[in-house]
JSON list of C-alpha atoms in Angstrom, two decimals:
[
{"chain": "A", "resi": 1147, "resn": "ASP", "atom": "CA", "xyz": [5.52, 2.04, 14.24]},
{"chain": "A", "resi": 1148, "resn": "SER", "atom": "CA", "xyz": [3.11, -0.41, 12.61]},
{"chain": "A", "resi": 1149, "resn": "GLY", "atom": "CA", "xyz": [4.48, -3.51, 14.32]},
{"chain": "A", "resi": 1150, "resn": "VAL", "atom": "CA", "xyz": [5.58, -5.00, 10.99]},
{"chain": "A", "resi": 1151, "resn": "THR", "atom": "CA", "xyz": [9.32, -5.41, 10.66]},
{"chain": "A", "resi": 1152, "resn": "GLN", "atom": "CA", "xyz": [11.40, -5.92, 7.56]},
{"chain": "A", "resi": 1153, "resn": "THR", "atom": "CA", "xyz": [15.05, -6.72, 7.08]},
{"chain": "A", "resi": 1154, "resn": "PRO", "atom": "CA", "xyz": [17.32, -5.61, 5.64]},
{"chain": "A", "resi": 1155, "resn": "LYS", "atom": "CA", "xyz": [16.55, -1.91, 5.19]},
{"chain": "A", "resi": 1156, "resn": "HIS", "atom": "CA", "xyz": [18.84, -1.60, 2.20]},
{"chain": "A", "resi": 1157, "resn": "LEU", "atom": "CA", "xyz": [20.28, -4.16, -0.16]},
{"chain": "A", "resi": 1158, "resn": "ILE", "atom": "CA", "xyz": [22.72, -3.53, -2.98]},
{"chain": "A", "resi": 1159, "resn": "THR", "atom": "CA", "xyz": [23.55, -6.36, -5.30]},
{"chain": "A", "resi": 1160, "resn": "ALA", "atom": "CA", "xyz": [24.55, -7.14, -8.86]},
{"chain": "A", "resi": 1161, "resn": "THR", "atom": "CA", "xyz": [22.55, -8.37, -11.82]},
{"chain": "A", "resi": 1162, "resn": "GLY", "atom": "CA", "xyz": [22.09, -12.11, -11.89]},
{"chain": "A", "resi": 1163, "resn": "GLN", "atom": "CA", "xyz": [22.27, -12.47, -8.14]},
{"chain": "A", "resi": 1164, "resn": "ARG", "atom": "CA", "xyz": [19.67, -13.78, -5.71]},
{"chain": "A", "resi": 1165, "resn": "VAL", "atom": "CA", "xyz": [18.45, -12.07, -2.53]},
{"chain": "A", "resi": 1166, "resn": "THR", "atom": "CA", "xyz": [16.05, -12.84, 0.27]},
{"chain": "A", "resi": 1167, "resn": "LEU", "atom": "CA", "xyz": [13.90, -10.23, 1.97]},
{"chain": "A", "resi": 1168, "resn": "ARG", "atom": "CA", "xyz": [12.41, -10.96, 5.34]},
{"chain": "A", "resi": 1169, "resn": "CYS", "atom": "CA", "xyz": [9.20, -9.80, 6.98]},
{"chain": "A", "resi": 1170, "resn": "SER", "atom": "CA", "xyz": [7.74, -10.34, 10.43]},
{"chain": "A", "resi": 1171, "resn": "PRO", "atom": "CA", "xyz": [4.04, -9.51, 10.68]},
{"chain": "A", "resi": 1172, "resn": "ARG", "atom": "CA", "xyz": [2.29, -7.81, 13.58]},
{"chain": "A", "resi": 1173, "resn": "SER", "atom": "CA", "xyz": [1.71, -10.06, 16.54]},
{"chain": "A", "resi": 1174, "resn": "GLY", "atom": "CA", "xyz": [-1.41, -12.12, 15.89]},
{"chain": "A", "resi": 1175, "resn": "ASP", "atom": "CA", "xyz": [-1.66, -11.37, 12.18]},
{"chain": "A", "resi": 1176, "resn": "LEU", "atom": "CA", "xyz": [-1.91, -14.42, 9.96]},
{"chain": "A", "resi": 1177, "resn": "SER", "atom": "CA", "xyz": [-1.87, -12.74, 6.56]},
{"chain": "A", "resi": 1178, "resn": "VAL", "atom": "CA", "xyz": [1.25, -11.33, 4.96]},
{"chain": "A", "resi": 1179, "resn": "TYR", "atom": "CA", "xyz": [1.25, -9.34, 1.73]},
{"chain": "A", "resi": 1180, "resn": "TRP", "atom": "CA", "xyz": [4.20, -8.33, -0.44]},
{"chain": "A", "resi": 1181, "resn": "TYR", "atom": "CA", "xyz": [4.21, -5.20, -2.60]},
{"chain": "A", "resi": 1182, "resn": "GLN", "atom": "CA", "xyz": [6.75, -3.67, -4.98]},
{"chain": "A", "resi": 1183, "resn": "GLN", "atom": "CA", "xyz": [7.01, 0.09, -5.28]},
{"chain": "A", "resi": 1184, "resn": "SER", "atom": "CA", "xyz": [8.89, 1.46, -8.24]},
{"chain": "A", "resi": 1185, "resn": "LEU", "atom": "CA", "xyz": [8.91, 4.84, -9.93]},
{"chain": "A", "resi": 1186, "resn": "ASP", "atom": "CA", "xyz": [7.38, 3.63, -13.16]},
{"chain": "A", "resi": 1187, "resn": "GLN", "atom": "CA", "xyz": [4.94, 1.00, -11.85]},
{"chain": "A", "resi": 1188, "resn": "GLY", "atom": "CA", "xyz": [3.80, 2.52, -8.59]},
{"chain": "A", "resi": 1189, "resn": "LEU", "atom": "CA", "xyz": [2.69, 0.17, -5.82]},
{"chain": "A", "resi": 1190, "resn": "GLN", "atom": "CA", "xyz": [2.02, -3.32, -7.15]},
{"chain": "A", "resi": 1191, "resn": "PHE", "atom": "CA", "xyz": [0.72, -6.29, -5.22]},
{"chain": "A", "resi": 1192, "resn": "LEU", "atom": "CA", "xyz": [2.95, -9.32, -5.55]},
{"chain": "A", "resi": 1193, "resn": "ILE", "atom": "CA", "xyz": [1.64, -12.12, -3.36]},
{"chain": "A", "resi": 1194, "resn": "GLN", "atom": "CA", "xyz": [-0.31, -12.93, -0.21]},
{"chain": "A", "resi": 1195, "resn": "TYR", "atom": "CA", "xyz": [0.16, -15.71, 2.32]},
{"chain": "A", "resi": 1196, "resn": "TYR", "atom": "CA", "xyz": [-2.32, -16.70, 4.97]},
{"chain": "A", "resi": 1197, "resn": "ASN", "atom": "CA", "xyz": [-1.26, -18.97, 7.82]},
{"chain": "A", "resi": 1198, "resn": "GLY", "atom": "CA", "xyz": [1.48, -20.58, 5.77]},
{"chain": "A", "resi": 1199, "resn": "GLU", "atom": "CA", "xyz": [-0.48, -21.04, 2.56]},
{"chain": "A", "resi": 1200, "resn": "GLU", "atom": "CA", "xyz": [-0.39, -18.98, -0.61]},
{"chain": "A", "resi": 1201, "resn": "ARG", "atom": "CA", "xyz": [-3.69, -17.09, -0.77]},
{"chain": "A", "resi": 1202, "resn": "ALA", "atom": "CA", "xyz": [-3.46, -14.72, -3.72]},
{"chain": "A", "resi": 1203, "resn": "LYS", "atom": "CA", "xyz": [-1.04, -13.87, -6.45]},
{"chain": "A", "resi": 1204, "resn": "GLY", "atom": "CA", "xyz": [-0.60, -10.58, -8.23]},
{"chain": "A", "resi": 1205, "resn": "ASN", "atom": "CA", "xyz": [2.00, -9.32, -10.66]},
{"chain": "A", "resi": 1206, "resn": "ILE", "atom": "CA", "xyz": [4.78, -11.53, -9.38]},
{"chain": "A", "resi": 1207, "resn": "LEU", "atom": "CA", "xyz": [7.48, -12.61, -11.80]},
{"chain": "A", "resi": 1208, "resn": "GLU", "atom": "CA", "xyz": [8.44, -16.27, -12.09]},
{"chain": "A", "resi": 1209, "resn": "ARG", "atom": "CA", "xyz": [11.93, -15.31, -10.87]},
{"chain": "A", "resi": 1210, "resn": "PHE", "atom": "CA", "xyz": [10.34, -14.26, -7.58]},
{"chain": "A", "resi": 1211, "resn": "SER", "atom": "CA", "xyz": [8.96, -16.58, -4.95]},
{"chain": "A", "resi": 1212, "resn": "ALA", "atom": "CA", "xyz": [7.79, -16.31, -1.38]},
{"chain": "A", "resi": 1213, "resn": "GLN", "atom": "CA", "xyz": [6.93, -18.45, 1.58]},
{"chain": "A", "resi": 1214, "resn": "GLN", "atom": "CA", "xyz": [5.48, -18.09, 5.03]},
{"chain": "A", "resi": 1215, "resn": "PHE", "atom": "CA", "xyz": [6.94, -20.12, 7.85]},
{"chain": "A", "resi": 1216, "resn": "PRO", "atom": "CA", "xyz": [5.23, -21.74, 10.87]},
{"chain": "A", "resi": 1217, "resn": "ASP", "atom": "CA", "xyz": [6.19, -18.77, 13.03]},
{"chain": "A", "resi": 1218, "resn": "LEU", "atom": "CA", "xyz": [4.35, -16.63, 10.42]},
{"chain": "A", "resi": 1219, "resn": "HIS", "atom": "CA", "xyz": [7.33, -14.66, 9.23]},
{"chain": "A", "resi": 1220, "resn": "SER", "atom": "CA", "xyz": [7.64, -14.49, 5.48]},
{"chain": "A", "resi": 1221, "resn": "GLU", "atom": "CA", "xyz": [10.48, -14.35, 3.01]},
{"chain": "A", "resi": 1222, "resn": "LEU", "atom": "CA", "xyz": [10.48, -13.01, -0.53]},
{"chain": "A", "resi": 1223, "resn": "ASN", "atom": "CA", "xyz": [13.13, -14.52, -2.75]},
{"chain": "A", "resi": 1224, "resn": "LEU", "atom": "CA", "xyz": [14.25, -12.63, -5.84]},
{"chain": "A", "resi": 1225, "resn": "SER", "atom": "CA", "xyz": [16.55, -14.43, -8.25]},
{"chain": "A", "resi": 1226, "resn": "SER", "atom": "CA", "xyz": [18.35, -13.70, -11.54]},
{"chain": "A", "resi": 1227, "resn": "LEU", "atom": "CA", "xyz": [18.07, -10.07, -10.62]},
{"chain": "A", "resi": 1228, "resn": "GLU", "atom": "CA", "xyz": [17.78, -7.44, -13.32]},
{"chain": "A", "resi": 1229, "resn": "LEU", "atom": "CA", "xyz": [18.29, -3.69, -13.18]},
{"chain": "A", "resi": 1230, "resn": "GLY", "atom": "CA", "xyz": [14.54, -3.24, -13.39]},
{"chain": "A", "resi": 1231, "resn": "ASP", "atom": "CA", "xyz": [14.03, -5.09, -10.12]},
{"chain": "A", "resi": 1232, "resn": "SER", "atom": "CA", "xyz": [15.46, -2.13, -8.24]},
{"chain": "A", "resi": 1233, "resn": "ALA", "atom": "CA", "xyz": [12.58, -0.95, -6.09]},
{"chain": "A", "resi": 1234, "resn": "LEU", "atom": "CA", "xyz": [11.20, -0.61, -2.61]},
{"chain": "A", "resi": 1235, "resn": "TYR", "atom": "CA", "xyz": [9.65, -3.85, -1.40]},
{"chain": "A", "resi": 1236, "resn": "PHE", "atom": "CA", "xyz": [6.98, -3.56, 1.25]},
{"chain": "A", "resi": 1237, "resn": "CYS", "atom": "CA", "xyz": [5.49, -6.20, 3.42]},
{"chain": "A", "resi": 1238, "resn": "ALA", "atom": "CA", "xyz": [2.10, -5.70, 5.04]},
{"chain": "A", "resi": 1239, "resn": "SER", "atom": "CA", "xyz": [0.02, -7.77, 7.41]},
{"chain": "A", "resi": 1240, "resn": "ASN", "atom": "CA", "xyz": [-3.46, -8.06, 8.81]},
{"chain": "A", "resi": 1241, "resn": "PRO", "atom": "CA", "xyz": [-5.35, -10.70, 10.74]},
{"chain": "A", "resi": 1242, "resn": "GLY", "atom": "CA", "xyz": [-6.75, -12.32, 7.57]},
{"chain": "A", "resi": 1243, "resn": "GLY", "atom": "CA", "xyz": [-9.77, -14.59, 7.69]},
{"chain": "A", "resi": 1244, "resn": "VAL", "atom": "CA", "xyz": [-12.94, -12.59, 8.33]},
{"chain": "A", "resi": 1245, "resn": "ALA", "atom": "CA", "xyz": [-10.79, -9.47, 8.72]},
{"chain": "A", "resi": 1246, "resn": "GLU", "atom": "CA", "xyz": [-9.09, -10.10, 5.42]},
{"chain": "A", "resi": 1247, "resn": "TYR", "atom": "CA", "xyz": [-10.59, -7.07, 3.73]},
{"chain": "A", "resi": 1248, "resn": "ASN", "atom": "CA", "xyz": [-9.66, -4.69, 6.50]},
{"chain": "A", "resi": 1249, "resn": "GLU", "atom": "CA", "xyz": [-6.73, -2.35, 6.40]},
{"chain": "A", "resi": 1250, "resn": "GLN", "atom": "CA", "xyz": [-3.23, -3.67, 6.01]},
{"chain": "A", "resi": 1251, "resn": "PHE", "atom": "CA", "xyz": [-0.34, -2.53, 8.18]},
{"chain": "A", "resi": 1252, "resn": "PHE", "atom": "CA", "xyz": [2.85, -1.82, 6.32]},
{"chain": "A", "resi": 1253, "resn": "GLY", "atom": "CA", "xyz": [6.45, -2.38, 7.26]},
{"chain": "A", "resi": 1254, "resn": "PRO", "atom": "CA", "xyz": [9.25, 0.14, 6.60]},
{"chain": "A", "resi": 1255, "resn": "GLY", "atom": "CA", "xyz": [10.29, -1.58, 3.39]},
{"chain": "A", "resi": 1256, "resn": "THR", "atom": "CA", "xyz": [13.49, -2.93, 1.93]},
{"chain": "A", "resi": 1257, "resn": "ARG", "atom": "CA", "xyz": [15.17, -0.80, -0.70]},
{"chain": "A", "resi": 1258, "resn": "LEU", "atom": "CA", "xyz": [16.77, -3.05, -3.29]},
{"chain": "A", "resi": 1259, "resn": "THR", "atom": "CA", "xyz": [19.34, -1.62, -5.69]},
{"chain": "A", "resi": 1260, "resn": "VAL", "atom": "CA", "xyz": [20.56, -3.83, -8.51]},
{"chain": "A", "resi": 1261, "resn": "LEU", "atom": "CA", "xyz": [23.75, -2.60, -10.17]},
{"chain": "B", "resi": 113, "resn": "ALA", "atom": "CA", "xyz": [-9.86, -5.77, -13.52]},
{"chain": "B", "resi": 114, "resn": "GLN", "atom": "CA", "xyz": [-9.92, -3.21, -10.77]},
{"chain": "B", "resi": 115, "resn": "SER", "atom": "CA", "xyz": [-8.07, 0.03, -11.19]},
{"chain": "B", "resi": 116, "resn": "VAL", "atom": "CA", "xyz": [-7.64, 3.16, -9.16]},
{"chain": "B", "resi": 117, "resn": "SER", "atom": "CA", "xyz": [-7.02, 6.58, -10.66]},
{"chain": "B", "resi": 118, "resn": "GLN", "atom": "CA", "xyz": [-5.53, 9.52, -8.88]},
{"chain": "B", "resi": 119, "resn": "HIS", "atom": "CA", "xyz": [-5.77, 12.51, -11.14]},
{"chain": "B", "resi": 120, "resn": "ASN", "atom": "CA", "xyz": [-3.27, 14.78, -9.48]},
{"chain": "B", "resi": 121, "resn": "HIS", "atom": "CA", "xyz": [0.35, 13.69, -9.64]},
{"chain": "B", "resi": 122, "resn": "HIS", "atom": "CA", "xyz": [1.87, 16.61, -7.80]},
{"chain": "B", "resi": 123, "resn": "VAL", "atom": "CA", "xyz": [0.05, 19.28, -5.85]},
{"chain": "B", "resi": 124, "resn": "ILE", "atom": "CA", "xyz": [1.76, 22.32, -4.40]},
{"chain": "B", "resi": 125, "resn": "LEU", "atom": "CA", "xyz": [-0.06, 24.38, -1.80]},
{"chain": "B", "resi": 126, "resn": "SER", "atom": "CA", "xyz": [0.71, 27.11, 0.67]},
{"chain": "B", "resi": 127, "resn": "GLU", "atom": "CA", "xyz": [0.08, 26.50, 4.34]},
{"chain": "B", "resi": 128, "resn": "ALA", "atom": "CA", "xyz": [-3.55, 27.05, 5.37]},
{"chain": "B", "resi": 129, "resn": "ALA", "atom": "CA", "xyz": [-4.82, 26.33, 1.86]},
{"chain": "B", "resi": 130, "resn": "SER", "atom": "CA", "xyz": [-7.56, 23.75, 1.43]},
{"chain": "B", "resi": 131, "resn": "LEU", "atom": "CA", "xyz": [-6.80, 20.38, -0.11]},
{"chain": "B", "resi": 132, "resn": "GLU", "atom": "CA", "xyz": [-8.79, 18.01, -2.24]},
{"chain": "B", "resi": 133, "resn": "LEU", "atom": "CA", "xyz": [-7.19, 14.98, -3.87]},
{"chain": "B", "resi": 134, "resn": "GLY", "atom": "CA", "xyz": [-9.21, 13.00, -6.35]},
{"chain": "B", "resi": 135, "resn": "CYS", "atom": "CA", "xyz": [-9.57, 9.23, -6.42]},
{"chain": "B", "resi": 136, "resn": "ASN", "atom": "CA", "xyz": [-11.73, 7.12, -8.71]},
{"chain": "B", "resi": 137, "resn": "TYR", "atom": "CA", "xyz": [-11.97, 3.36, -8.88]},
{"chain": "B", "resi": 138, "resn": "SER", "atom": "CA", "xyz": [-13.36, 1.01, -11.46]},
{"chain": "B", "resi": 139, "resn": "TYR", "atom": "CA", "xyz": [-14.93, -1.90, -9.55]},
{"chain": "B", "resi": 140, "resn": "GLY", "atom": "CA", "xyz": [-18.73, -2.06, -9.55]},
{"chain": "B", "resi": 141, "resn": "GLY", "atom": "CA", "xyz": [-19.27, -4.29, -6.53]},
{"chain": "B", "resi": 142, "resn": "THR", "atom": "CA", "xyz": [-18.72, -3.87, -2.82]},
{"chain": "B", "resi": 143, "resn": "VAL", "atom": "CA", "xyz": [-15.47, -2.19, -1.93]},
{"chain": "B", "resi": 144, "resn": "ASN", "atom": "CA", "xyz": [-13.47, -1.10, 1.05]},
{"chain": "B", "resi": 145, "resn": "LEU", "atom": "CA", "xyz": [-11.68, 2.18, 0.41]},
{"chain": "B", "resi": 146, "resn": "PHE", "atom": "CA", "xyz": [-8.53, 3.54, 2.00]},
{"chain": "B", "resi": 147, "resn": "TRP", "atom": "CA", "xyz": [-6.23, 6.52, 1.94]},
{"chain": "B", "resi": 148, "resn": "TYR", "atom": "CA", "xyz": [-2.65, 5.90, 2.96]},
{"chain": "B", "resi": 149, "resn": "VAL", "atom": "CA", "xyz": [0.06, 8.48, 3.47]},
{"chain": "B", "resi": 150, "resn": "GLN", "atom": "CA", "xyz": [3.79, 8.01, 3.02]},
{"chain": "B", "resi": 151, "resn": "TYR", "atom": "CA", "xyz": [5.94, 10.68, 4.66]},
{"chain": "B", "resi": 152, "resn": "PRO", "atom": "CA", "xyz": [9.44, 11.10, 3.22]},
{"chain": "B", "resi": 153, "resn": "GLY", "atom": "CA", "xyz": [11.54, 8.07, 4.03]},
{"chain": "B", "resi": 154, "resn": "GLN", "atom": "CA", "xyz": [8.77, 6.33, 5.94]},
{"chain": "B", "resi": 155, "resn": "HIS", "atom": "CA", "xyz": [6.34, 3.47, 5.43]},
{"chain": "B", "resi": 156, "resn": "LEU", "atom": "CA", "xyz": [2.73, 3.75, 4.42]},
{"chain": "B", "resi": 157, "resn": "GLN", "atom": "CA", "xyz": [0.36, 4.72, 7.20]},
{"chain": "B", "resi": 158, "resn": "LEU", "atom": "CA", "xyz": [-3.41, 4.56, 7.16]},
{"chain": "B", "resi": 159, "resn": "LEU", "atom": "CA", "xyz": [-5.09, 7.97, 7.08]},
{"chain": "B", "resi": 160, "resn": "LEU", "atom": "CA", "xyz": [-8.68, 6.79, 6.93]},
{"chain": "B", "resi": 161, "resn": "LYS", "atom": "CA", "xyz": [-10.91, 4.04, 5.63]},
{"chain": "B", "resi": 162, "resn": "TYR", "atom": "CA", "xyz": [-14.45, 3.45, 4.45]},
{"chain": "B", "resi": 163, "resn": "PHE", "atom": "CA", "xyz": [-16.19, 0.13, 4.85]},
{"chain": "B", "resi": 164, "resn": "SER", "atom": "CA", "xyz": [-19.89, 1.01, 5.08]},
{"chain": "B", "resi": 165, "resn": "GLY", "atom": "CA", "xyz": [-22.31, 3.49, 6.66]},
{"chain": "B", "resi": 166, "resn": "ASP", "atom": "CA", "xyz": [-21.80, 7.24, 6.63]},
{"chain": "B", "resi": 167, "resn": "PRO", "atom": "CA", "xyz": [-20.06, 8.05, 3.34]},
{"chain": "B", "resi": 168, "resn": "LEU", "atom": "CA", "xyz": [-18.19, 10.92, 4.96]},
{"chain": "B", "resi": 169, "resn": "VAL", "atom": "CA", "xyz": [-15.35, 9.47, 6.96]},
{"chain": "B", "resi": 170, "resn": "LYS", "atom": "CA", "xyz": [-12.94, 11.26, 9.21]},
{"chain": "B", "resi": 171, "resn": "GLY", "atom": "CA", "xyz": [-9.37, 10.20, 9.66]},
{"chain": "B", "resi": 172, "resn": "ILE", "atom": "CA", "xyz": [-6.30, 11.27, 11.50]},
{"chain": "B", "resi": 173, "resn": "LYS", "atom": "CA", "xyz": [-4.67, 14.70, 11.38]},
{"chain": "B", "resi": 174, "resn": "GLY", "atom": "CA", "xyz": [-7.84, 16.47, 10.25]},
{"chain": "B", "resi": 175, "resn": "PHE", "atom": "CA", "xyz": [-8.28, 14.57, 7.00]},
{"chain": "B", "resi": 176, "resn": "GLU", "atom": "CA", "xyz": [-11.64, 13.40, 5.74]},
{"chain": "B", "resi": 177, "resn": "ALA", "atom": "CA", "xyz": [-12.92, 11.66, 2.63]},
{"chain": "B", "resi": 178, "resn": "GLU", "atom": "CA", "xyz": [-16.28, 11.29, 0.98]},
{"chain": "B", "resi": 179, "resn": "PHE", "atom": "CA", "xyz": [-17.44, 8.13, -0.75]},
{"chain": "B", "resi": 180, "resn": "ILE", "atom": "CA", "xyz": [-19.74, 8.87, -3.67]},
{"chain": "B", "resi": 181, "resn": "LYS", "atom": "CA", "xyz": [-20.90, 5.51, -4.96]},
{"chain": "B", "resi": 182, "resn": "SER", "atom": "CA", "xyz": [-22.54, 6.87, -8.11]},
{"chain": "B", "resi": 183, "resn": "LYS", "atom": "CA", "xyz": [-19.28, 8.49, -9.14]},
{"chain": "B", "resi": 184, "resn": "PHE", "atom": "CA", "xyz": [-17.02, 5.66, -7.98]},
{"chain": "B", "resi": 185, "resn": "SER", "atom": "CA", "xyz": [-15.06, 8.31, -6.12]},
{"chain": "B", "resi": 186, "resn": "PHE", "atom": "CA", "xyz": [-13.38, 8.64, -2.75]},
{"chain": "B", "resi": 187, "resn": "ASN", "atom": "CA", "xyz": [-11.81, 12.09, -2.62]},
{"chain": "B", "resi": 188, "resn": "LEU", "atom": "CA", "xyz": [-9.58, 13.16, 0.22]},
{"chain": "B", "resi": 189, "resn": "ARG", "atom": "CA", "xyz": [-9.98, 16.60, 1.79]},
{"chain": "B", "resi": 190, "resn": "LYS", "atom": "CA", "xyz": [-8.42, 18.77, 4.42]},
{"chain": "B", "resi": 191, "resn": "PRO", "atom": "CA", "xyz": [-9.63, 22.31, 5.11]},
{"chain": "B", "resi": 192, "resn": "SER", "atom": "CA", "xyz": [-6.24, 23.76, 6.04]},
{"chain": "B", "resi": 193, "resn": "VAL", "atom": "CA", "xyz": [-2.94, 22.04, 5.24]},
{"chain": "B", "resi": 194, "resn": "GLN", "atom": "CA", "xyz": [0.25, 22.31, 7.23]},
{"chain": "B", "resi": 195, "resn": "TRP", "atom": "CA", "xyz": [3.87, 22.02, 6.19]},
{"chain": "B", "resi": 196, "resn": "SER", "atom": "CA", "xyz": [3.98, 18.66, 7.98]},
{"chain": "B", "resi": 197, "resn": "ASP", "atom": "CA", "xyz": [1.39, 17.30, 5.53]},
{"chain": "B", "resi": 198, "resn": "THR", "atom": "CA", "xyz": [4.07, 17.21, 2.84]},
{"chain": "B", "resi": 199, "resn": "ALA", "atom": "CA", "xyz": [4.00, 13.57, 1.77]},
{"chain": "B", "resi": 200, "resn": "GLU", "atom": "CA", "xyz": [2.77, 11.18, -0.87]},
{"chain": "B", "resi": 201, "resn": "TYR", "atom": "CA", "xyz": [-0.87, 10.15, -0.67]},
{"chain": "B", "resi": 202, "resn": "PHE", "atom": "CA", "xyz": [-2.22, 6.88, -2.01]},
{"chain": "B", "resi": 203, "resn": "CYS", "atom": "CA", "xyz": [-5.79, 5.89, -2.56]},
{"chain": "B", "resi": 204, "resn": "ALA", "atom": "CA", "xyz": [-6.44, 2.14, -2.38]},
{"chain": "B", "resi": 205, "resn": "VAL", "atom": "CA", "xyz": [-9.36, -0.16, -3.01]},
{"chain": "B", "resi": 206, "resn": "ASN", "atom": "CA", "xyz": [-10.00, -3.64, -1.71]},
{"chain": "B", "resi": 207, "resn": "ALA", "atom": "CA", "xyz": [-12.69, -5.26, -3.79]},
{"chain": "B", "resi": 208, "resn": "PHE", "atom": "CA", "xyz": [-14.81, -8.04, -2.37]},
{"chain": "B", "resi": 209, "resn": "GLN", "atom": "CA", "xyz": [-15.62, -11.25, -4.16]},
{"chain": "B", "resi": 210, "resn": "THR", "atom": "CA", "xyz": [-12.78, -11.13, -6.57]},
{"chain": "B", "resi": 211, "resn": "GLY", "atom": "CA", "xyz": [-11.11, -14.23, -5.23]},
{"chain": "B", "resi": 212, "resn": "ALA", "atom": "CA", "xyz": [-8.02, -12.30, -4.35]},
{"chain": "B", "resi": 213, "resn": "ASN", "atom": "CA", "xyz": [-7.70, -10.01, -1.39]},
{"chain": "B", "resi": 214, "resn": "ASN", "atom": "CA", "xyz": [-5.21, -7.33, -2.15]},
{"chain": "B", "resi": 215, "resn": "LEU", "atom": "CA", "xyz": [-5.12, -3.60, -2.23]},
{"chain": "B", "resi": 216, "resn": "PHE", "atom": "CA", "xyz": [-5.17, -1.90, -5.59]},
{"chain": "B", "resi": 217, "resn": "PHE", "atom": "CA", "xyz": [-3.31, 1.35, -5.27]},
{"chain": "B", "resi": 218, "resn": "GLY", "atom": "CA", "xyz": [-3.49, 4.51, -7.28]},
{"chain": "B", "resi": 219, "resn": "THR", "atom": "CA", "xyz": [-0.25, 5.96, -8.59]},
{"chain": "B", "resi": 220, "resn": "GLY", "atom": "CA", "xyz": [-0.10, 8.40, -5.71]},
{"chain": "B", "resi": 221, "resn": "THR", "atom": "CA", "xyz": [-0.24, 12.18, -5.37]},
{"chain": "B", "resi": 222, "resn": "ARG", "atom": "CA", "xyz": [2.75, 14.04, -4.09]},
{"chain": "B", "resi": 223, "resn": "LEU", "atom": "CA", "xyz": [1.74, 16.95, -1.90]},
{"chain": "B", "resi": 224, "resn": "THR", "atom": "CA", "xyz": [4.20, 19.74, -1.23]},
{"chain": "B", "resi": 225, "resn": "VAL", "atom": "CA", "xyz": [3.15, 22.35, 1.31]},
{"chain": "B", "resi": 226, "resn": "ILE", "atom": "CA", "xyz": [5.08, 25.58, 1.24]},
{"chain": "B", "resi": 227, "resn": "PRO", "atom": "CA", "xyz": [5.46, 27.35, 4.60]}
]
């Protein structure tokens, strides 16, 4: 158990819908990272938040957005869902700051299926 | 842009065979290097990491990796695999001074160990 929690574990929804994925980082970690894992694209970095502020952006679609709240949990919002958004979404955390380039600790993921 | 290449997509070995999984990266500056493992149905777990110092690093479960800077490589090795090593293995690079801290992952190598 990495200490990173994600809910829900599974999500099944229809095209055009909107969903919210939730992540709680390890105790004390200020940085949260979101990744998408799909069969054709592999593991892709989406976005990073550090202490409530957006820190880095990767291959995140405009239909996707994220935020980090004062209690440091983060939410990834996916809207106007398409079949191709079906994937495993991982959240990871680390202390950030001077330890930003250290290893990241991954949550169990949320499996999103868009029908 | 950084990229990580894992040359072997699927490796099948018998128990007690030796393992070497290749990983090459494209960034020319300072890097932190990682190998993560994903057991079936589980989240990514850190196997080992290289930040600096001795280029031969030892990780958990008998795995080791060697950083060869001149070859931009960080190959993973294990002298004798076990059935429980069946998993997907990901090489990842975190490149300094890029303005964005995130892990660049290879496409992964699926290891199947036959009892």
